Short mmCIF file of C-alpha atoms in Angstrom, two decimals:
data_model
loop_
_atom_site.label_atom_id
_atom_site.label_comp_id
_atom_site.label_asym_id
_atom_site.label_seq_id
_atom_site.Cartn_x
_atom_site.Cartn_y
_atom_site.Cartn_z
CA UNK A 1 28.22 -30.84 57.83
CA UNK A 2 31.56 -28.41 56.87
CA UNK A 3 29.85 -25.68 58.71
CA UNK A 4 29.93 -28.00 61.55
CA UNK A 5 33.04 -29.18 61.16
CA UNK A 6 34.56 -25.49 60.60
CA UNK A 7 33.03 -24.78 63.69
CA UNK A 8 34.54 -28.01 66.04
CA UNK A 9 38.18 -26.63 64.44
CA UNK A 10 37.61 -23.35 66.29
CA UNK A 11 36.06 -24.66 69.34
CA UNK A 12 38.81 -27.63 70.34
CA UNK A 13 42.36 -27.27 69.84
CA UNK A 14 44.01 -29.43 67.65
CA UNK A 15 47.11 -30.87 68.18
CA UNK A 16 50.54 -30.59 66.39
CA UNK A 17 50.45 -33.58 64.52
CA UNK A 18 46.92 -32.58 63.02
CA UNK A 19 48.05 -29.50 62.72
CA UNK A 20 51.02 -30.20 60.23
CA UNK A 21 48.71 -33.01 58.61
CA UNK A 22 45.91 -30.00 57.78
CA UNK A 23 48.85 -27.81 56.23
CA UNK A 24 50.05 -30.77 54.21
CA UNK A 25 46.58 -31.64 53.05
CA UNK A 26 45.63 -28.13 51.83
CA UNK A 27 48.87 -26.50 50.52
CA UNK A 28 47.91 -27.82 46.84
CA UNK A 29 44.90 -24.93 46.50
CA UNK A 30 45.51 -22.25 44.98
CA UNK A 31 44.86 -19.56 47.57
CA UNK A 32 45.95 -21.44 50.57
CA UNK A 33 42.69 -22.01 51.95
CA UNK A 34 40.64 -25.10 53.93
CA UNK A 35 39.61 -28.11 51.81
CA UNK A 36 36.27 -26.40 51.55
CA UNK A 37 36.95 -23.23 49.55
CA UNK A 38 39.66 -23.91 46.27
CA UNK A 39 40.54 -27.68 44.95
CA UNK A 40 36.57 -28.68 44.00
CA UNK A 41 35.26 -25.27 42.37
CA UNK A 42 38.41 -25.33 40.39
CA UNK A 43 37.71 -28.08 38.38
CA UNK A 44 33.90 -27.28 37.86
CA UNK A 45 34.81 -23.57 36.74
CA UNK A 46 37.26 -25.08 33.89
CA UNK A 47 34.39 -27.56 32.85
CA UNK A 48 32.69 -24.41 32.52
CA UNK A 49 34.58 -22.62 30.12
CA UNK A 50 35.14 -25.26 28.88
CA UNK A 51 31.48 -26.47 28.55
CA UNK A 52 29.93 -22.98 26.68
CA UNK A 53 32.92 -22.73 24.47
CA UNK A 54 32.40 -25.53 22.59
CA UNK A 55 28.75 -25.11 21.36
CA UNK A 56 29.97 -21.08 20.47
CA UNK A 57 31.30 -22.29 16.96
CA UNK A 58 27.99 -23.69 15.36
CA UNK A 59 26.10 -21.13 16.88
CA UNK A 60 26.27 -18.67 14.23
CA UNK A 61 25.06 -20.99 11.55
CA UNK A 62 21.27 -21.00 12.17
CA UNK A 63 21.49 -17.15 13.36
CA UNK A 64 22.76 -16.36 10.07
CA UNK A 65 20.69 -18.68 8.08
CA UNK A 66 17.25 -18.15 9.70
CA UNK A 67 16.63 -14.75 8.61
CA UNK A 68 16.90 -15.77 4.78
CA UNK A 69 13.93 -17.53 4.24
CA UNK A 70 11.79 -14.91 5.97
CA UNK A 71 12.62 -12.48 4.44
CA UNK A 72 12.10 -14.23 1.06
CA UNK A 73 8.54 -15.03 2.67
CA UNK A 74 8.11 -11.33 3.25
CA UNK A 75 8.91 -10.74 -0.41
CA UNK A 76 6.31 -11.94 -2.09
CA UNK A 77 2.90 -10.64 -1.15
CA UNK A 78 4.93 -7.77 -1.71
CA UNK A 79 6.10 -8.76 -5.48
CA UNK A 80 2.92 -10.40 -6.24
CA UNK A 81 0.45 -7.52 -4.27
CA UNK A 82 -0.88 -5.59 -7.69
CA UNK A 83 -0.99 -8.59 -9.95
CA UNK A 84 -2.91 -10.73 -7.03
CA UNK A 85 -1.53 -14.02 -6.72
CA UNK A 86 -5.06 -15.34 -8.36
CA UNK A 87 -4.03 -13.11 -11.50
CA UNK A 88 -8.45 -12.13 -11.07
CA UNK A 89 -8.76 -8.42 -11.24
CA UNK A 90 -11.56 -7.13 -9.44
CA UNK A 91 -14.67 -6.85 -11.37
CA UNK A 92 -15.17 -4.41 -13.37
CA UNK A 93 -17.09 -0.74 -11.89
CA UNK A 94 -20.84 -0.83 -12.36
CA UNK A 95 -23.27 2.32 -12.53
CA UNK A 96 -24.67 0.55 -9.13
CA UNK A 97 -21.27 0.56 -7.90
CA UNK A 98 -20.55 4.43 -8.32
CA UNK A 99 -21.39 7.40 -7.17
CA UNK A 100 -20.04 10.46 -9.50
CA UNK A 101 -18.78 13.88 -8.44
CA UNK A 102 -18.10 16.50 -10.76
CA UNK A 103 -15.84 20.28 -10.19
CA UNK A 104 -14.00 22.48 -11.86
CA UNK A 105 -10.15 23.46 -11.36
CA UNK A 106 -9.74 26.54 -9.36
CA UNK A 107 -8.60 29.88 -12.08
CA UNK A 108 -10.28 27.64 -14.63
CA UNK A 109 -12.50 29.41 -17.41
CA UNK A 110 -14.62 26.42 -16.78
CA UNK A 111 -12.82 25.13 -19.93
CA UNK A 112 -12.10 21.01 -18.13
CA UNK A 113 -14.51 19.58 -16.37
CA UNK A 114 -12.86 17.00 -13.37
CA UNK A 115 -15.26 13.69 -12.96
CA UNK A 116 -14.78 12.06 -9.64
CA UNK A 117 -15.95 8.74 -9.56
CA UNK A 118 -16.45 7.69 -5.68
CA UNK A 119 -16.54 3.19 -5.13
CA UNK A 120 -19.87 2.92 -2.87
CA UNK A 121 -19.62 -0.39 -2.04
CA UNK A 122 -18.22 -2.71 0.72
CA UNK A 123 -16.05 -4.54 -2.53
CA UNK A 124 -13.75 -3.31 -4.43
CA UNK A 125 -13.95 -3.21 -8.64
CA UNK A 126 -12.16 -1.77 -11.56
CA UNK A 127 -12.71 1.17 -13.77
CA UNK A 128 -11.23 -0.06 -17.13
CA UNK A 129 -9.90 2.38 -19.65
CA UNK A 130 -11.63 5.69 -19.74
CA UNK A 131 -15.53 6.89 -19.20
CA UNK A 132 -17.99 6.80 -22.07
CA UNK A 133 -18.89 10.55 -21.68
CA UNK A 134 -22.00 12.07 -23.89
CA UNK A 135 -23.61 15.20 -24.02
CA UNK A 136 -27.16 16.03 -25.19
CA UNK A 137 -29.01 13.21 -27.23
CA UNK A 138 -25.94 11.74 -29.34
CA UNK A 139 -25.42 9.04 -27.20
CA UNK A 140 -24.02 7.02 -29.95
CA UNK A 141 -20.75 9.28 -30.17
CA UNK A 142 -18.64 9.24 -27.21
CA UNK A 143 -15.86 11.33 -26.41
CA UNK A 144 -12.46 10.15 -27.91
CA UNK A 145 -9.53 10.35 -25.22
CA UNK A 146 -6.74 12.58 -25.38
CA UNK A 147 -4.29 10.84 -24.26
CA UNK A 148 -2.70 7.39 -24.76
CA UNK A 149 -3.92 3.96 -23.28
CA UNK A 150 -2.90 4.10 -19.45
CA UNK A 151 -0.36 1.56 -18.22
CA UNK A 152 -2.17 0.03 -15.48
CA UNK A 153 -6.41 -0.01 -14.35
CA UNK A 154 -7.82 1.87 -11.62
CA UNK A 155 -9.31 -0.18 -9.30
CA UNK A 156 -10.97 1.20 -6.46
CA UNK A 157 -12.02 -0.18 -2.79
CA UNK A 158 -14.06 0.89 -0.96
CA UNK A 159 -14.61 4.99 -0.40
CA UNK A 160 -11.96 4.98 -2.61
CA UNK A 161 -11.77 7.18 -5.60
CA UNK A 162 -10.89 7.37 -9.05
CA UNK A 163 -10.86 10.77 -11.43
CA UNK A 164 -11.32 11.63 -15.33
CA UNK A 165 -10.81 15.02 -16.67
CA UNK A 166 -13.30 16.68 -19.87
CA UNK A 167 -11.73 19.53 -22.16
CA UNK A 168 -14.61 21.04 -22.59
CA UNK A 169 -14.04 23.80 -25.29
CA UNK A 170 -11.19 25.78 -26.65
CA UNK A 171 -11.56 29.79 -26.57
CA UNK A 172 -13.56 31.47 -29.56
CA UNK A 173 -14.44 28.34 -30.29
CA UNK A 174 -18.77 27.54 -31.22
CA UNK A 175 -20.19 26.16 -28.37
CA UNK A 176 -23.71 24.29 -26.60
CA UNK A 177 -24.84 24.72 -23.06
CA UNK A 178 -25.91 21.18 -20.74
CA UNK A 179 -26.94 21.17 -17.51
CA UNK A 180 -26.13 17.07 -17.09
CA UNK A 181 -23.94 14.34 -19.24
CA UNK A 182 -24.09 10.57 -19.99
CA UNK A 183 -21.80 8.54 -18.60
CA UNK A 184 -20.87 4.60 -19.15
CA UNK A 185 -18.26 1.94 -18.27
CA UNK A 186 -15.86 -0.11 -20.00
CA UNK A 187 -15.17 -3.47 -19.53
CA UNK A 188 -12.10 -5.34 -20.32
CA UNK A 189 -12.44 -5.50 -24.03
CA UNK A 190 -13.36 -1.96 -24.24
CA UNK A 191 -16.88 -2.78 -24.73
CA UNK A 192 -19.71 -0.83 -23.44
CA UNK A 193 -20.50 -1.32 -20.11
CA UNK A 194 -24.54 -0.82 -20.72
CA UNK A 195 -26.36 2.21 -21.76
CA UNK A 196 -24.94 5.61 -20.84
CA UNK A 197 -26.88 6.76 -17.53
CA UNK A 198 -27.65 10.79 -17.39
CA UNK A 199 -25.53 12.42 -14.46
CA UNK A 200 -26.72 16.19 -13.05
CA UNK A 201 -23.99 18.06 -12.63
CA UNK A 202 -23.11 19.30 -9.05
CA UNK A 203 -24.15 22.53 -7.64
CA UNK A 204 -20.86 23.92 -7.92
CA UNK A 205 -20.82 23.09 -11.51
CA UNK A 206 -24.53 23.80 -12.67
CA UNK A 207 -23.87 23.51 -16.19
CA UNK A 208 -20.91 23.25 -19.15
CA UNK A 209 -20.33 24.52 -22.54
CA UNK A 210 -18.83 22.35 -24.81
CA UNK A 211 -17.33 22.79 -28.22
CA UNK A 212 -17.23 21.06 -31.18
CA UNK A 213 -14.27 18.28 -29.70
CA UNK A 214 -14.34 17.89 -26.30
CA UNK A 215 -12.35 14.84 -24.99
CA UNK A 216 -11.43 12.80 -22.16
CA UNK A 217 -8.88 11.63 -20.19
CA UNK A 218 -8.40 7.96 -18.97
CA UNK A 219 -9.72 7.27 -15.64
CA UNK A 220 -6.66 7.54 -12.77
CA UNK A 221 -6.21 7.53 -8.89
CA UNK A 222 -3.46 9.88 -9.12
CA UNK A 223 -5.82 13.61 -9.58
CA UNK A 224 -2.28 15.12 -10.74
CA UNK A 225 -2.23 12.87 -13.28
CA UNK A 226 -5.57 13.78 -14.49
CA UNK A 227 -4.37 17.49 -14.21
CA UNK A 228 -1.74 16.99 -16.15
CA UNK A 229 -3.31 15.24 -19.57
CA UNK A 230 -6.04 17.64 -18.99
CA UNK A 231 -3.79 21.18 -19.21
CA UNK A 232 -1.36 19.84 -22.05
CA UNK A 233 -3.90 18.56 -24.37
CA UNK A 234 -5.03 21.35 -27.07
#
């Protein structure tokens, strides 16, 4: 309807009187223009302004705030990941559960023996304290560790691995020749995880000598840490 009307102002000539009454009628917007173009989108562009500003003030307030709990959220599995919020360990390593590796360190004498104990399962479990190691027939006498009590278990998932070192002899020192060792588990307690089982040593290895105290280091995940216990114990 304006374009129509915009378009009967050019097309018939209006007269004087009209004329002065249109002047009269628009000389109150703000850029001189026809009824059409200034006093109506004035008002709605203040409500506007005015309209957005007033919501700006509480806005921060739940920006600010709703960051704080997740984060807190996001916390805790991360606090609470190597306890397990259950406070159940996983179950302690079985001979079933293994499968054992053994080397020896590169410019070694053959000297330390390094037992890698590989999880074979689809679960994972825990190897508590350190290996029940035994060589020959006295299967009533294992090795004593070398080291003190770790500070924390190894537990394992699966293809995961987990490593014990041997000091196998000391140089000039009496020694016996074995071409496999027993090994057995710990639980908890430090019980005996069942009988010691007889491992063959690996081709790489073929056989040890061992003196009159060999020891053992606590099992690990870290092989460095192993390494170390292993090459400062005497």
């Amino acid at each position: 309807m304006r374009a129509a009307a915009r378009k009967s102002w050019k097309t018939y000539a209006l007269g004087a009187a009209a004329v002065a009454a249109l002047l009269s009628s628009t000389a109150c917007g703000p850029d001189g223009g026809t009824d059409d173009g200034a006093v109506s989108p004035a008002p709605s562009r203040t409500a506007s302004a005015t309209g957005t500003t007033a919501p700006v003030t509480p806005s921060p307030a739940p920006t600010t705030d709703a960051p704080q709990p997740t984060a807190a959220h996001s916390a805790k599995p991360s606090g609470s990941g190597s306890g397990s919020g259950s406070k159940e360990k996983a179950p302690a390593c079985g001979d079933q559960d293994l499968s054992i590796g053994t080397s020896y360190w590169a410019h070694d004498s053959g000297q330390h023996l390094l037992i890698t104990a590989t999880n074979v399962t689809d679960k994972p479990c825990t190897l508590y304290h350190y290996p029940f190691i035994t060589f020959g027939q006295d299967v009533d006498s294992p090795l004593q560790p070398m080291e003190s009590p770790a500070k924390a278990v190894a537990t394992i998932g699966p293809k995961q691995k987990a490593y014990a070192g041997v000091k196998l002899f000391l140089g000039g020192e009496k020694t016996k020749t074995y071409e496999s060792f027993g090994i057995a588990y710990q639980d908890p307690n430090s019980n005996d995880d069942g009988s010691p089982i007889d491992v063959a040593l690996s081709d790489e290895v073929q056989f040890v000598t061992v003196g009159r105290n060999p020891s053992v280091t606590f099992w690990n995940l870290d092989r460095s840490e192993v390494e170390r216990f292993v090459f400062k114990a005497r």
